[in-house]
Tab-separated table of C-alpha atoms in Angstrom:
chain	number	residue	atom	x	y	z
A	277	MET	CA	-38.987	60.012	50.368
A	278	LYS	CA	-41.348	59.445	47.980
A	279	LYS	CA	-45.145	58.898	49.081
A	280	TYR	CA	-46.034	55.192	48.242
A	281	ARG	CA	-49.525	54.011	48.135
A	282	TRP	CA	-49.208	49.943	47.419
A	283	ILE	CA	-46.899	47.817	49.144
A	284	LEU	CA	-46.342	44.685	47.499
A	285	LEU	CA	-44.482	42.231	49.808
A	286	ASP	CA	-43.286	38.611	49.477
A	287	ALA	CA	-44.467	35.700	51.585
A	288	ASP	CA	-41.657	33.626	52.263
A	289	ASN	CA	-38.421	34.841	54.255
A	290	THR	CA	-39.861	38.187	53.801
A	291	LEU	CA	-42.809	38.108	56.668
A	292	LEU	CA	-43.171	34.155	56.843
A	293	ASP	CA	-40.160	32.232	58.177
A	294	PHE	CA	-39.919	29.568	55.950
A	295	GLU	CA	-36.573	27.839	56.817
A	296	ARG	CA	-38.418	27.076	60.262
A	297	CYS	CA	-42.125	26.337	58.067
A	298	GLU	CA	-39.776	23.952	55.399
A	299	ARG	CA	-37.946	22.449	58.740
A	300	ASP	CA	-41.201	21.221	60.428
A	301	ALA	CA	-42.617	20.155	57.363
A	302	PHE	CA	-39.643	18.168	56.094
A	303	ARG	CA	-39.271	16.360	59.620
A	304	ASP	CA	-42.859	15.294	58.989
A	305	ALA	CA	-42.687	13.884	55.770
A	306	ALA	CA	-39.039	12.443	56.419
A	307	SER	CA	-40.756	10.759	59.462
A	308	ALA	CA	-43.807	9.534	57.416
A	309	PHE	CA	-41.481	7.625	54.818
A	310	GLY	CA	-38.754	6.714	57.070
A	311	VAL	CA	-36.102	9.168	56.308
A	312	GLU	CA	-34.143	10.345	58.871
A	313	PRO	CA	-35.320	14.041	59.245
A	314	SER	CA	-31.737	15.241	60.099
A	315	ASP	CA	-30.066	18.437	59.173
A	316	GLU	CA	-27.711	16.890	56.977
A	317	ASN	CA	-30.720	15.634	54.914
A	318	LEU	CA	-32.786	18.761	55.257
A	319	SER	CA	-29.785	20.744	53.607
A	320	LEU	CA	-29.698	18.241	50.800
A	321	TYR	CA	-33.183	18.197	50.063
A	322	SER	CA	-33.168	22.135	50.382
A	323	ARG	CA	-29.832	22.577	47.884
A	324	ILE	CA	-32.364	20.383	45.385
A	325	ASN	CA	-35.570	22.404	46.022
A	326	ASP	CA	-33.445	25.938	45.789
A	327	ALA	CA	-31.846	24.952	42.421
A	328	LEU	CA	-35.454	23.467	40.999
A	329	TRP	CA	-37.051	26.680	41.973
A	330	LYS	CA	-34.284	28.834	40.346
A	331	LYS	CA	-34.672	26.589	37.214
A	332	LEU	CA	-38.698	27.605	37.373
A	333	GLU	CA	-37.859	31.395	37.478
A	334	GLN	CA	-35.449	30.721	34.489
A	335	GLY	CA	-38.115	28.619	32.319
A	336	LEU	CA	-36.151	25.500	32.587
A	337	VAL	CA	-38.804	23.342	34.205
A	338	THR	CA	-42.579	23.191	34.962
A	339	LYS	CA	-43.908	23.937	38.446
A	340	GLU	CA	-45.037	20.436	38.460
A	341	GLN	CA	-41.698	19.265	37.949
A	342	VAL	CA	-40.519	21.088	40.806
A	343	LYS	CA	-43.234	19.869	43.002
A	344	TYR	CA	-42.544	16.302	42.450
A	345	ASN	CA	-38.795	16.007	41.123
A	346	ARG	CA	-37.736	17.476	43.855
A	347	PHE	CA	-38.510	14.443	46.253
A	348	SER	CA	-37.453	11.834	43.651
A	349	GLU	CA	-33.931	14.013	43.334
A	350	PHE	CA	-33.717	13.526	46.890
A	351	LEU	CA	-34.572	9.767	47.484
A	352	ARG	CA	-32.288	8.962	44.218
A	353	ALA	CA	-29.431	11.464	46.442
A	354	LEU	CA	-29.634	9.001	49.437
A	355	GLY	CA	-29.630	5.797	47.114
A	356	GLU	CA	-32.882	4.963	46.357
A	357	THR	CA	-32.993	4.104	42.352
A	358	GLU	CA	-35.721	1.677	42.098
A	359	ASN	CA	-38.909	3.662	43.174
A	360	ALA	CA	-37.729	6.848	43.189
A	361	ASP	CA	-39.829	8.659	41.520
A	362	GLU	CA	-43.122	7.037	42.940
A	363	ASN	CA	-42.064	7.345	46.106
A	364	GLY	CA	-41.169	10.817	45.201
A	365	ARG	CA	-44.541	11.798	44.251
A	366	ALA	CA	-45.768	10.346	47.258
A	367	MET	CA	-43.511	12.098	49.827
A	368	ALA	CA	-43.957	15.308	47.886
A	369	ASP	CA	-47.879	15.028	48.480
A	370	CYS	CA	-47.175	14.216	52.498
A	371	TYR	CA	-44.541	17.451	52.502
A	372	MET	CA	-46.919	19.619	50.776
A	373	ASN	CA	-49.604	18.626	53.046
A	374	ALA	CA	-47.489	19.460	56.018
A	375	LEU	CA	-46.047	22.608	54.845
A	376	SER	CA	-49.628	24.141	54.304
A	377	GLY	CA	-50.373	23.789	58.167
A	378	TYR	CA	-47.248	26.063	59.127
A	379	ASN	CA	-47.158	29.742	58.977
A	380	TRP	CA	-44.196	30.844	61.420
A	381	GLU	CA	-43.851	34.479	61.078
A	382	LEU	CA	-40.339	36.617	61.095
A	383	PRO	CA	-39.530	38.600	64.308
A	384	GLY	CA	-41.324	41.953	63.662
A	385	ALA	CA	-43.263	40.606	60.476
A	386	TYR	CA	-46.727	41.518	62.263
A	387	GLU	CA	-45.732	44.642	63.849
A	388	CYS	CA	-44.079	45.805	60.473
A	389	CYS	CA	-47.564	45.038	58.951
A	390	GLU	CA	-49.533	46.911	61.816
A	391	LYS	CA	-48.001	49.846	61.492
A	392	LEU	CA	-47.948	50.023	58.177
A	393	SER	CA	-51.686	49.025	57.540
A	394	SER	CA	-52.283	52.204	60.474
A	395	CYS	CA	-50.278	54.523	58.895
A	396	GLY	CA	-52.834	54.022	54.931
A	397	TYR	CA	-50.305	51.682	53.115
A	398	ARG	CA	-52.172	49.220	50.973
A	399	LEU	CA	-50.895	45.989	51.595
A	400	ASN	CA	-50.643	42.824	49.189
A	401	ILE	CA	-48.805	39.624	49.516
A	402	ILE	CA	-47.349	38.561	45.952
A	403	THR	CA	-45.609	34.899	46.287
A	404	ASN	CA	-44.353	32.397	44.172
A	405	GLY	CA	-45.744	28.949	45.395
A	406	VAL	CA	-48.507	25.896	45.095
A	407	ASP	CA	-52.051	27.606	45.801
A	408	PHE	CA	-53.021	25.700	48.674
A	409	ILE	CA	-50.188	26.056	50.480
A	410	GLN	CA	-49.810	29.498	50.174
A	411	ASN	CA	-53.383	30.145	50.644
A	412	ARG	CA	-53.472	28.291	53.728
A	413	ARG	CA	-50.629	29.519	55.209
A	414	VAL	CA	-51.007	33.237	54.268
A	415	ARG	CA	-55.140	33.333	55.139
A	416	GLY	CA	-54.490	31.305	57.829
A	417	SER	CA	-52.101	33.555	59.629
A	418	ARG	CA	-52.213	36.605	61.992
A	419	LEU	CA	-51.072	38.632	59.199
A	420	ASN	CA	-53.906	37.860	56.692
A	421	ASN	CA	-56.419	40.759	58.098
A	422	PHE	CA	-53.573	43.342	57.327
A	423	PHE	CA	-54.111	42.621	52.939
A	424	ASP	CA	-55.929	43.519	50.598
A	425	SER	CA	-55.024	40.567	48.306
A	426	VAL	CA	-52.775	37.528	48.403
A	427	PHE	CA	-51.208	36.852	44.689
A	428	ILE	CA	-50.215	33.612	44.127
A	429	SER	CA	-48.277	32.536	41.457
A	430	ASP	CA	-50.180	29.035	40.609
A	431	GLU	CA	-53.570	31.076	40.852
A	432	ILE	CA	-52.204	33.459	38.103
A	433	HIS	CA	-50.443	31.178	35.907
A	434	ALA	CA	-47.619	33.159	35.610
A	435	GLN	CA	-44.476	33.966	38.324
A	436	LYS	CA	-42.077	36.351	39.428
A	437	PRO	CA	-40.323	37.791	37.975
A	438	ASP	CA	-42.406	37.388	34.674
A	439	ARG	CA	-43.788	40.591	33.819
A	440	ALA	CA	-47.043	38.707	33.153
A	441	PHE	CA	-47.236	38.064	37.175
A	442	PHE	CA	-47.257	41.977	37.770
A	443	ASP	CA	-49.433	42.740	34.982
A	444	ALA	CA	-51.778	40.208	36.313
A	445	VAL	CA	-51.549	41.784	39.867
A	446	ALA	CA	-51.841	45.430	38.590
A	447	ALA	CA	-55.136	44.812	36.788
A	448	LYS	CA	-56.517	43.725	40.245
A	449	ILE	CA	-55.492	46.298	42.136
A	450	ALA	CA	-57.702	49.211	41.592
A	451	ASP	CA	-56.287	52.494	40.149
A	452	PHE	CA	-52.734	50.729	40.190
A	453	ASP	CA	-49.968	53.200	39.668
A	454	ARG	CA	-46.478	51.413	39.478
A	455	GLU	CA	-45.306	55.053	40.033
A	456	TYR	CA	-46.612	54.595	43.827
A	457	ALA	CA	-45.835	50.734	44.481
A	458	LEU	CA	-42.955	49.266	46.348
A	459	VAL	CA	-42.313	45.889	45.794
A	460	VAL	CA	-40.570	44.219	48.807
A	461	GLY	CA	-38.759	40.963	49.411
A	462	ASP	CA	-35.722	38.647	49.748
A	463	SER	CA	-34.974	37.424	46.595
A	464	LEU	CA	-32.884	39.130	43.659
A	465	THR	CA	-33.754	37.069	41.373
A	466	SER	CA	-37.808	37.014	41.769
A	467	ASP	CA	-38.677	39.650	43.707
A	468	ILE	CA	-36.274	42.479	43.064
A	469	LYS	CA	-35.609	41.720	39.216
A	470	GLY	CA	-39.285	41.487	38.877
A	471	GLY	CA	-40.033	44.805	40.404
A	472	ILE	CA	-36.821	46.067	38.460
A	473	ASN	CA	-37.980	44.942	35.116
A	474	TYR	CA	-41.970	46.066	35.710
A	475	GLY	CA	-40.938	49.686	36.437
A	476	THR	CA	-41.799	49.942	40.328
A	477	ASP	CA	-39.351	50.767	43.272
A	478	THR	CA	-37.963	47.803	45.232
A	479	CYS	CA	-36.920	47.290	48.587
A	480	TRP	CA	-34.226	44.118	48.780
A	481	LEU	CA	-34.630	42.482	52.714
A	482	ASN	CA	-31.232	41.777	52.880
A	483	MET	CA	-30.677	39.138	56.109
A	484	THR	CA	-27.571	38.038	55.389
A	485	GLY	CA	-25.330	41.148	53.953
A	486	LYS	CA	-24.859	39.821	50.420
A	487	THR	CA	-24.144	42.353	47.539
A	488	ALA	CA	-26.483	42.986	44.916
A	489	PRO	CA	-24.978	42.855	41.372
A	490	GLU	CA	-25.344	45.722	39.283
A	491	ASP	CA	-28.006	44.408	37.166
A	492	LYS	CA	-30.022	44.124	40.191
A	493	LYS	CA	-29.594	46.863	42.104
A	494	PRO	CA	-32.923	47.855	44.454
A	495	THR	CA	-33.984	51.144	45.453
A	496	TYR	CA	-33.430	50.369	49.060
A	497	ILE	CA	-32.320	47.910	51.164
A	498	ILE	CA	-32.971	46.909	54.745
A	499	LYS	CA	-31.672	44.020	56.809
A	500	ASP	CA	-34.475	43.606	59.055
A	501	ILE	CA	-38.523	43.608	58.300
A	502	SER	CA	-38.748	46.114	61.143
A	503	GLU	CA	-36.982	48.964	59.249
A	504	LEU	CA	-39.510	49.026	56.555
A	505	THR	CA	-41.713	51.098	58.846
A	506	GLU	CA	-38.840	53.294	59.402
A	507	LEU	CA	-38.092	53.685	55.823
A	508	LEU	CA	-41.559	54.577	55.007
A	509	GLU	CA	-41.769	57.268	57.842
A	510	CYS	CA	-44.493	54.875	59.544
A	511	GLU	CA	-43.474	54.931	63.172
């Protein structure tokens, strides 16, 4: 096992339970706008949201379009056509404010960060997202004290998997050497692809048992974040 120095950790669905945070924020926003906060409506919103984020990773839409179009498209899918843009924007603001207040952790995340930090690993967060949301969620969490830095795509003006994102991260970490860095995340298309393209080793948190395509083969695969300490020989 190579001795790594820097661990670059994704936030959502790696350390933070995004599904739970999203569900609570969606419930708050939907209730405020008279929309039934049902599992069916949440699933519809999530599909629209995920599709837009994938388009953003491919450079097909802007971050601003993701933030607001997801709710406009959601309202249209529910049959609202006349004021979908205006109401979608207002609902998006309500949702983002609500989401910024939720930072539920995945089981084992705190213990993992605590052990890695005690073993001398330098932990940094690398996350795609809206700056005020991710800052409040990550920095307001119990995990924050373990991180040297929190790198957010909005603040860097680039996002994973773009090389520019990783260039910006490397430039801000003293004496950074990609040979001794490990990218850890749940997304093959942003975390793993970005790490591979940048030349760092990668660890895919694969909680659902998917198969990695040949062009995005991670260095390591774990099924639970708690396995990271064993992988890095930090028990």
